[in-house]
Tab-separated table of C-alpha atoms in Angstrom:
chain	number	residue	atom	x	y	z
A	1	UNK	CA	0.000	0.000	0.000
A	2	UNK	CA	1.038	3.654	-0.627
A	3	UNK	CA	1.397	6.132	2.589
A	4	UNK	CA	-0.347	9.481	0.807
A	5	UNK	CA	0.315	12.751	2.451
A	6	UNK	CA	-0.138	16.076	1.417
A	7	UNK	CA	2.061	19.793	3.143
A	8	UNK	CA	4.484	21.886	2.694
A	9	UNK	CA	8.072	20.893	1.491
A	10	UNK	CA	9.852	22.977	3.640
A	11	UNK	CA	12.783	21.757	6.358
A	12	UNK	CA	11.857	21.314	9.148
A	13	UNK	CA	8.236	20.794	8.049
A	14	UNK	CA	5.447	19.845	10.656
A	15	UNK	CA	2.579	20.851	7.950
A	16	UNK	CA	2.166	17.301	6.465
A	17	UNK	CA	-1.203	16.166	6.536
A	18	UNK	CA	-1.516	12.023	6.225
A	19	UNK	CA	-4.615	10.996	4.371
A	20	UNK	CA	-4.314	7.024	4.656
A	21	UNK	CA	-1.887	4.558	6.664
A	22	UNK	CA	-0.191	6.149	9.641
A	23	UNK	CA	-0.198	9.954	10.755
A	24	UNK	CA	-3.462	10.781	9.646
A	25	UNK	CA	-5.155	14.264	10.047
A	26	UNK	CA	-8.126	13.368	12.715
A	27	UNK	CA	-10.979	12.646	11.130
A	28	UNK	CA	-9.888	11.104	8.177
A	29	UNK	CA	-10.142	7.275	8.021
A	30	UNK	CA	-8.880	6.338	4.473
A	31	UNK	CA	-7.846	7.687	0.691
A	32	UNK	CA	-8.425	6.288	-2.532
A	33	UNK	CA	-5.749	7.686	-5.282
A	34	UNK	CA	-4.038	6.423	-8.196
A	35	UNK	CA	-1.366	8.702	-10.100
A	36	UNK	CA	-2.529	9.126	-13.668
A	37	UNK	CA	0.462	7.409	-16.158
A	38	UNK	CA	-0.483	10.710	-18.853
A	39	UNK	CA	1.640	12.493	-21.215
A	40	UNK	CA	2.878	16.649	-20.542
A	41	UNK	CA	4.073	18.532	-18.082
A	42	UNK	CA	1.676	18.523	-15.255
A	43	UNK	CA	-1.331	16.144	-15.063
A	44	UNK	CA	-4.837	16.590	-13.600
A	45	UNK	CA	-6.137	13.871	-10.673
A	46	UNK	CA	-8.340	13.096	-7.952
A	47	UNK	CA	-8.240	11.961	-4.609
A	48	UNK	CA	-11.085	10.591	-2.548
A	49	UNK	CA	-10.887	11.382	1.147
A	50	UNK	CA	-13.536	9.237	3.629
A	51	UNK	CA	-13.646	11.273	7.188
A	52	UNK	CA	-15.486	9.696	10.346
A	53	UNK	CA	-16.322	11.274	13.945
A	54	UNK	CA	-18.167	14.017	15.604
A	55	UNK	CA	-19.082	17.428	13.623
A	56	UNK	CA	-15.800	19.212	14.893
A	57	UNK	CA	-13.392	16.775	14.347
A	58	UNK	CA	-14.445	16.629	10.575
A	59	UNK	CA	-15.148	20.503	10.230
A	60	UNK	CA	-11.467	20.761	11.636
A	61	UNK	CA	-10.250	18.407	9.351
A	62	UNK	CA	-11.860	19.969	6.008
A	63	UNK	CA	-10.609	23.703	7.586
A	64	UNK	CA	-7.318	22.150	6.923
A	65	UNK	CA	-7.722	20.688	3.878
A	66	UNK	CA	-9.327	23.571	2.232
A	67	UNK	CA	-6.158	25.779	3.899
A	68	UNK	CA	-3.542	23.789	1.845
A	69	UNK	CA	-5.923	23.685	-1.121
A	70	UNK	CA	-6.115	27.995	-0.801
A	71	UNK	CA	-2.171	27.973	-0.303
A	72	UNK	CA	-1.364	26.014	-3.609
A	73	UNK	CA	-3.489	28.227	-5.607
A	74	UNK	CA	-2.306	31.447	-3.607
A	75	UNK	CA	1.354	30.559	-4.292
A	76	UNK	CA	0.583	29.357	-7.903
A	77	UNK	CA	-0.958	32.377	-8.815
A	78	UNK	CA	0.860	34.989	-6.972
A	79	UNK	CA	3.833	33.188	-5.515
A	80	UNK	CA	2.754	34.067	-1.678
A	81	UNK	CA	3.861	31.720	1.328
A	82	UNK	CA	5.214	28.450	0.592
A	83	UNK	CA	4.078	26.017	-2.117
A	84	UNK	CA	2.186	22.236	-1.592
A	85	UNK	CA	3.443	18.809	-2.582
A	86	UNK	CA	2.225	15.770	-2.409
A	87	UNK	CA	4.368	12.954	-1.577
A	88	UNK	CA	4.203	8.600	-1.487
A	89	UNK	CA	5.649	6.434	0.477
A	90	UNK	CA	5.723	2.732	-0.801
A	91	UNK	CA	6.936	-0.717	-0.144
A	92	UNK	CA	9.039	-0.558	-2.964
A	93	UNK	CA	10.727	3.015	-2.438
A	94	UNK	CA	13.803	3.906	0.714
A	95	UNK	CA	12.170	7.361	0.932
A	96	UNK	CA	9.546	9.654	0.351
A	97	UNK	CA	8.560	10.811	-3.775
A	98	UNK	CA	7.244	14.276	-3.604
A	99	UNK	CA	5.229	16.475	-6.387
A	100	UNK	CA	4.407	20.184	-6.125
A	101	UNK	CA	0.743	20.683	-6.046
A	102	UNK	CA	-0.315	23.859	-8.613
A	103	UNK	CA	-3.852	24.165	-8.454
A	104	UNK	CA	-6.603	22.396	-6.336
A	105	UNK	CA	-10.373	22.355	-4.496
A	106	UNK	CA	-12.178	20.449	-2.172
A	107	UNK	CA	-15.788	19.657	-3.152
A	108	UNK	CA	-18.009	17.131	-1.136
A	109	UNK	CA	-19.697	14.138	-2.546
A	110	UNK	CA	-23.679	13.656	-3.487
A	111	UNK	CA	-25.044	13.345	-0.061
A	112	UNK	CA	-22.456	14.953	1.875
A	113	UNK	CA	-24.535	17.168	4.101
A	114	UNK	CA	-26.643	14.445	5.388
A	115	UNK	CA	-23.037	12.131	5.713
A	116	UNK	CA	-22.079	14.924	7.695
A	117	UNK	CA	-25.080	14.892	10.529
A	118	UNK	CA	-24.196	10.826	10.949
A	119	UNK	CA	-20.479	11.085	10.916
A	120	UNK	CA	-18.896	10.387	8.023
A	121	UNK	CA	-18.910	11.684	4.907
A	122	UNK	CA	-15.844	11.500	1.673
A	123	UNK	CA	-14.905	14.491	-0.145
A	124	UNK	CA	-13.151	15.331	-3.569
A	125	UNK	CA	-9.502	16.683	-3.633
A	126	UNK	CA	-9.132	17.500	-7.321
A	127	UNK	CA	-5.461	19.224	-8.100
A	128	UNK	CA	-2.712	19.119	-10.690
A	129	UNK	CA	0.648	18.363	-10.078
A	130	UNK	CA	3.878	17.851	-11.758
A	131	UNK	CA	4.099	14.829	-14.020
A	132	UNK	CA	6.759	13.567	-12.335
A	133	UNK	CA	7.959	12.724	-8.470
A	134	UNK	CA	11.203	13.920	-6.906
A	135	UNK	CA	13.404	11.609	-4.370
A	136	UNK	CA	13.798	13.231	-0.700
A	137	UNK	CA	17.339	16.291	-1.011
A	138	UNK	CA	19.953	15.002	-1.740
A	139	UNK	CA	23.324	16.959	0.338
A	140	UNK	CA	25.537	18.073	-2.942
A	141	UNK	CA	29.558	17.614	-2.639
A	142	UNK	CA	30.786	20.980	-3.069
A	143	UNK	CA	34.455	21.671	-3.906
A	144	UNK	CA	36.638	25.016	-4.611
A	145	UNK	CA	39.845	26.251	-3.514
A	146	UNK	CA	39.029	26.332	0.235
A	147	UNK	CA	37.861	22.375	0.149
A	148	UNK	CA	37.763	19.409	-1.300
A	149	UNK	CA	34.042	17.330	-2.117
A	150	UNK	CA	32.377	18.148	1.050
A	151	UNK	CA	29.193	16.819	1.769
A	152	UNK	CA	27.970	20.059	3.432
A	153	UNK	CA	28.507	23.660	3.719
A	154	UNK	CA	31.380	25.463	1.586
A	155	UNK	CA	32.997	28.952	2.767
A	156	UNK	CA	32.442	31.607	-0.176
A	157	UNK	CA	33.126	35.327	-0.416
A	158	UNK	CA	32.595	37.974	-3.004
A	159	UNK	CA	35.220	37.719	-5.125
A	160	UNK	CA	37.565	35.043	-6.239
A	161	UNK	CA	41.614	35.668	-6.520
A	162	UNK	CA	44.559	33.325	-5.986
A	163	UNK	CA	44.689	33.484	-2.150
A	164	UNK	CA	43.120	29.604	-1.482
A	165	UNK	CA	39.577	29.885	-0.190
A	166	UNK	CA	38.883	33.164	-1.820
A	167	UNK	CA	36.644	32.058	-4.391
A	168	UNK	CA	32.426	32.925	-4.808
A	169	UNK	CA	31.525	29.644	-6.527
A	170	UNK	CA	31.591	25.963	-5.374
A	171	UNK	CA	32.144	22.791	-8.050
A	172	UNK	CA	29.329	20.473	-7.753
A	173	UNK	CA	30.642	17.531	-9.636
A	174	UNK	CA	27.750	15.951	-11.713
A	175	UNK	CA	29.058	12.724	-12.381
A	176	UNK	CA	28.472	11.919	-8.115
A	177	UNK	CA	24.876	11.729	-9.964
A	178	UNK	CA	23.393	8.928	-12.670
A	179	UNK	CA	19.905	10.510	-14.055
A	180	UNK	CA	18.626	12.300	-17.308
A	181	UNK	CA	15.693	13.766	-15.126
A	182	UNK	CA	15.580	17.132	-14.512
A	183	UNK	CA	15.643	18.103	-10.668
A	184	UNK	CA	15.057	21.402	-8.774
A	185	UNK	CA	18.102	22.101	-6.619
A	186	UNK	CA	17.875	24.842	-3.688
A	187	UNK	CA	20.778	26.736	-2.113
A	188	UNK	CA	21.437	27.773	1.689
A	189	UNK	CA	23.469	30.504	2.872
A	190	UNK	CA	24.597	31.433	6.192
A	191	UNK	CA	26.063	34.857	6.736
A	192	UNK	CA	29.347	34.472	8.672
A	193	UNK	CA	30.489	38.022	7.996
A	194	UNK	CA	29.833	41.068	7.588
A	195	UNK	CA	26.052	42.377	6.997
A	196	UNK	CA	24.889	41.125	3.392
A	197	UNK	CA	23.635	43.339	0.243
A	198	UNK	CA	21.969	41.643	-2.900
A	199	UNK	CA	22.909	38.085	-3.438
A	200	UNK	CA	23.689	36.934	-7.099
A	201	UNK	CA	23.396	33.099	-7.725
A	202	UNK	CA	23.791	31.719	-11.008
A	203	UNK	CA	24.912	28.237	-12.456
A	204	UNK	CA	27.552	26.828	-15.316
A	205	UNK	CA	27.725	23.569	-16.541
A	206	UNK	CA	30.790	22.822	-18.252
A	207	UNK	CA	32.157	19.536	-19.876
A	208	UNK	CA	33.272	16.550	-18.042
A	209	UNK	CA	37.333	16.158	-17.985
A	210	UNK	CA	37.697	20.096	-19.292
A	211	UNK	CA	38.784	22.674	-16.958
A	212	UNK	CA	36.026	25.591	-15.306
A	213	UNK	CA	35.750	28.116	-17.362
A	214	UNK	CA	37.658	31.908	-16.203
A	215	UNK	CA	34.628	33.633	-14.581
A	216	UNK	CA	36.285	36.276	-12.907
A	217	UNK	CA	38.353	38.582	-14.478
A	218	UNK	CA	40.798	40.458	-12.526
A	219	UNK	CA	40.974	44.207	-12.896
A	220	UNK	CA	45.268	44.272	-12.925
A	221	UNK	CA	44.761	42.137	-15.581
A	222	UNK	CA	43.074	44.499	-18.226
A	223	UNK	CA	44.564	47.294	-20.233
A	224	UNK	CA	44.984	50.024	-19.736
A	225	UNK	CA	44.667	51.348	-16.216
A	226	UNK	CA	47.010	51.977	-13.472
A	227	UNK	CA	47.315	49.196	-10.596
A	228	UNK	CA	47.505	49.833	-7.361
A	229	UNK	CA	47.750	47.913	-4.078
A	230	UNK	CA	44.609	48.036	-2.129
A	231	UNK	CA	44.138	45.327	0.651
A	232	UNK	CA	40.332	45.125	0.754
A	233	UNK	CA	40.496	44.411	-2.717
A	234	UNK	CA	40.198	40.993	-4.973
A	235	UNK	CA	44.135	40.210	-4.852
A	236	UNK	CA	44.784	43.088	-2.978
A	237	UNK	CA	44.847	45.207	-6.463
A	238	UNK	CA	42.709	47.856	-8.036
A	239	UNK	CA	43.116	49.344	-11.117
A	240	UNK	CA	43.016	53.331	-11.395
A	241	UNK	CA	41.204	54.432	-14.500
A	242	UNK	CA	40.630	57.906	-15.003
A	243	UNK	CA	39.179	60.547	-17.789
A	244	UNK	CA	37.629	63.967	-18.455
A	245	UNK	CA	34.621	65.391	-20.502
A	246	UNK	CA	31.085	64.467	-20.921
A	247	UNK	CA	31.049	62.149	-23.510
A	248	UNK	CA	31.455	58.168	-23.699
A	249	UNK	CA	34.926	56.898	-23.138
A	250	UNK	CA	36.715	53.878	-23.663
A	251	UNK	CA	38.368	52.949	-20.032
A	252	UNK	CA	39.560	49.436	-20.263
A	253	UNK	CA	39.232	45.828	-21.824
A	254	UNK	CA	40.404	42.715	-21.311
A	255	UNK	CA	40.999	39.981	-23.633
A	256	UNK	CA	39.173	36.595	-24.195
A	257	UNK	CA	41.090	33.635	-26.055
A	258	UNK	CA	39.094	31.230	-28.449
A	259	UNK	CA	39.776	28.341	-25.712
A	260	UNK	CA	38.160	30.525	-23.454
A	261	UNK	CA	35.197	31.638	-25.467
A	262	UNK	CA	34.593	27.872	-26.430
A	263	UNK	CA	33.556	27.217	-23.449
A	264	UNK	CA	30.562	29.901	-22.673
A	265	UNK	CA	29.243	28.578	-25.959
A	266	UNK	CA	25.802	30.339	-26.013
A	267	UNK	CA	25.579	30.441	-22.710
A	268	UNK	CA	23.993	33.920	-21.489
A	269	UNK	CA	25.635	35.692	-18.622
A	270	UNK	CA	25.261	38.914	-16.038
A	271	UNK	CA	28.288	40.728	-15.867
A	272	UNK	CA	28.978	42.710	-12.353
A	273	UNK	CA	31.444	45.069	-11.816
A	274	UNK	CA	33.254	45.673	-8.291
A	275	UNK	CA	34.915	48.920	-7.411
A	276	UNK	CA	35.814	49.543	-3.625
A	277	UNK	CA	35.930	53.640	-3.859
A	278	UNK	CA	33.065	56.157	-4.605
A	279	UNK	CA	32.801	57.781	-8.064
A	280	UNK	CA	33.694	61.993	-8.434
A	281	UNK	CA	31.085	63.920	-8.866
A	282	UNK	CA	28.034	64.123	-10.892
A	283	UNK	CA	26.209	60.635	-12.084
A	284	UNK	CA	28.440	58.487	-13.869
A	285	UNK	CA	27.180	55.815	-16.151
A	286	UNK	CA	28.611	52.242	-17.551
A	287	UNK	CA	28.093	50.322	-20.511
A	288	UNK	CA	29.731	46.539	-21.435
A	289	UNK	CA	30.982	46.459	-24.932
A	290	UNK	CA	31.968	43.236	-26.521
A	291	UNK	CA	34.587	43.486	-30.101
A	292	UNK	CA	35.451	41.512	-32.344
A	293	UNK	CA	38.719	42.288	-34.444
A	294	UNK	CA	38.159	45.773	-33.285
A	295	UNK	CA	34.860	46.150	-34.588
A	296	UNK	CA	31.451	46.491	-31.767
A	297	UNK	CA	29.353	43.412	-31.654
A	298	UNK	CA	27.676	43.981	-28.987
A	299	UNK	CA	26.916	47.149	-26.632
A	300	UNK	CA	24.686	46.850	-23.017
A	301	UNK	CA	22.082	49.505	-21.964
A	302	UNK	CA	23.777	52.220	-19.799
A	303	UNK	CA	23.763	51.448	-15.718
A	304	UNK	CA	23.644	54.518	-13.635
A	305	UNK	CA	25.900	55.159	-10.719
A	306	UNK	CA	25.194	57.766	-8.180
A	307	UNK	CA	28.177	60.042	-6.919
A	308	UNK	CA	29.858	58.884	-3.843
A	309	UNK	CA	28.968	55.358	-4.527
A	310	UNK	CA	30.848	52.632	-3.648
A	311	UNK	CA	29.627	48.707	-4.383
A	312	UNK	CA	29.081	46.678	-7.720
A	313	UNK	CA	27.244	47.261	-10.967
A	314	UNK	CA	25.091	44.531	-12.285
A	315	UNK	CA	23.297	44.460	-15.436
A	316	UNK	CA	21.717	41.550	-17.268
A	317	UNK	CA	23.135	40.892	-20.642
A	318	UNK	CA	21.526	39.633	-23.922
A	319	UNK	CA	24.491	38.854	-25.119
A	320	UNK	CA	25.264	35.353	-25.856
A	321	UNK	CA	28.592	33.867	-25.912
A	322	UNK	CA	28.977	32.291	-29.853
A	323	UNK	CA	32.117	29.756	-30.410
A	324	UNK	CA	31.977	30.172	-33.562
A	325	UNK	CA	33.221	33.504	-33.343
A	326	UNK	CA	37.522	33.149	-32.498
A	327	UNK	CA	38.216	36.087	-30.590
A	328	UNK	CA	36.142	38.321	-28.453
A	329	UNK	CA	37.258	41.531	-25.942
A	330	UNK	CA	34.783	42.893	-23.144
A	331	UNK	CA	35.196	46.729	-23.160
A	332	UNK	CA	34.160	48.461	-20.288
A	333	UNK	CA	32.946	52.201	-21.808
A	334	UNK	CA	31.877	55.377	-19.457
C-alpha cells in the first residue's frame, strides 16, 4: 500500500497532513488515489478522502484541507507563502517521492450534508501536479579552492583571486549523480560576515574532464589602467582608470582567447562590476561592450551610478557567448 500525504516541502516541516496509513489528520479514516500514467508537463487527478467522527473533528479536518488547497493556488498564482506537494511512500521506495501541487479544491460528494449529521462523509480533492515525483534532497559535494568534495557547507566570499579559499563559486561535480531527469536544486546561505547586500546566484555547466571556465576577471589584468595595491580588494589590487569630458569613453578591456570563449558557448551571462571607492562627482554611467577584431558586436544599456557610490554594478546581458566567433574583448565604456 502507498502512505499518501499532502504539506508543505519545507525543512523542518510539521505541515504534512496524512490521508491514509499512519499519521493521519483526525478525522480522516482512508484515501483512494491512483497517479494518472499521462503524457505533458503537469497532469490533472483526484483523490477521494472518507472522514469519520463528531461534527468538529471533521469541520477541523476539512478547515485544513481547504487551507492547503487555498495555499497552492495562492502561491501558484501569486507566488505568496510556501508552495504544496504531495508525496508517497511505498513498499518498494527507501524514501519519500514528492510532487508540487499547482492548483486544487475540495468539493463534497452527493449526499455529503446528510453524511455529515451521521459522521462520516468523503470528499473530492481534485489538483494538478507535476508529471513527475522527486526523491527526498539530496546533500551536494561541493568543492573550490578552500575544500575538497564536502558533503555540506562550503565557505564563499565575493570575489575570487589566488589566495586559497577566496573564491564565490563551489564545483558540484555531476558525475556523483546517474539521471537524465531534470531536478530542482535549492541553495542555503549562512552569513558568517559582515552584513549582506543583494545576493547573485547563477549556475555553469561545463564539460566533463575540461577545466572551469575563467569567470572572474581580474581588474590588474586588463589594459589600460594603473594598478595599485589596495588590501580590501580581490588580490589586494585595483586598477586606477581615469578621464575627463562628458562624452562616452573607452576605459579598459580585457581579452578573451578562443579556448576561453569555447567554453561559454551560447551560454547567457550577467556581468557585475566591483569597485571599492566612490565615483567623483556628478552621475556616472557604464556600458559593457563586446569586439570583435576591433569592430562592436555587442553594446549593453547604460547602468547609472550615483556620486559617492561605492559597491558593484550589475546588469543583465543579452548577449550570448557564440564559439563560432575566435576572438572576443569585453570593453568596459563610461
Amino acid at each position: 500500500m502507498t502512505r499518501i500525504d499532502i504539506g508543505e516541502l519545507v525543512e523542518p516541516s510539521t505541515n504534512w497532513l496524512g490521508l491514509n496509513e499512519s499519521s493521519m489528520l483526525a478525522g480522516v479514516v482512508s484515501s483512494d488515489y491512483e497517479p494518472a500514467l499521462l503524457p505533458g508537463e503537469q497532469v490533472r487527478e483526484r483523490m477521494d478522502i472518507h472522514l469519520r467522527g463528531g461534527p468538529e473533528v471533521i469541520r477541523a479536518a476539512i478547515r485544513k484541507l481547504e487551507a492547503l488547497a487555498e495555499q497552492a493556488n495562492r502561491y501558484e498564482a501569486l507566488r505568496i507563502g510556501n508552495p504544496v506537494f504531495l508525496r508517497l511512500l511505498t513498499s518498494e521506495a527507501d524514501g519519500f517521492w514528492y510532487a508540487r501541487v499547482f492548483r486544487a479544491s475540495l468539493s463534497g460528494q452527493a449526499g455529503w450534508f446528510t453524511s455529515h449529521e451521521l459522521g462520516a462523509i468523503s470528499l473530492g480533492l481534485a489538483f494538478e501536479r507535476e508529471n513527475h515525483f522527486e526523491s527526498d534532497p539530496i546533500t551536494l559535494p561541493l568543492s573550490n579552492s578552500g575544500g575538497g568534495m564536502a558533503g555540506g557547507a562550503l565557505a564563499v566570499v565575493n570575489h575570487s583571486d589566488e589566495t586559497p579559499g577566496h573564491d564565490n563559486y563551489v564545483d558540484i561535480n555531476a558525475t556523483q549523480f546517474v539521471s537524465d531527469l531534470p531536478a530542482r536544486m535549492s541553495v542555503r546561505l549562512t552569513n558568517n560576515g559582515a552584513r549582506l547586500g543583494d545576493v547573485w546566484a547563477g549556475v555553469m555547466a561545463w564539460p566533463e574532464g575540461s577545466p572551469a571556465g575563467i569567470l572572474c576577471f581580474q581588474a590588474e589584468s586588463a589594459a589600460p589602467g594603473t594598478v595599485t595595491s589596495n588590501s580590501s580588494a580581490s588580490g589586494g589590487k585595483v586598477l586606477m582608470l581615469s578621464w575627463s569630458g562628458s562624452g562616452w569613453t573607452a576605459l579598459t578591456s580585457w581579452a578573451i582567447g578562443s579556448d576561453q570563449l569555447r567554453q561559454f558557448d551560447r551560454q547567457p551571462f550577467m556581468p557585475i562590476l566591483r569597485w571599492p571607492g566612490g565615483m567623483g562627482e556628478g552621475a556616472t554611467q557604464f556600458r559593457l561592450a563586446v569586439s570583435l577584431d576591433g569592430a562592436v558586436i555587442y553594446e549593453s544599456a547604460p547602468v547609472s551610478v550615483p556620486p559617492g557610490r561605492a559597491g558593484r554594478l550589475c546588469r543583465p546581458c543579452a548577449c550570448h557567448w557564440d564559439a563560432r566567433r575566435c576572438f572576443y574583448r569585453w570593453r568596459l565604456t563610461r
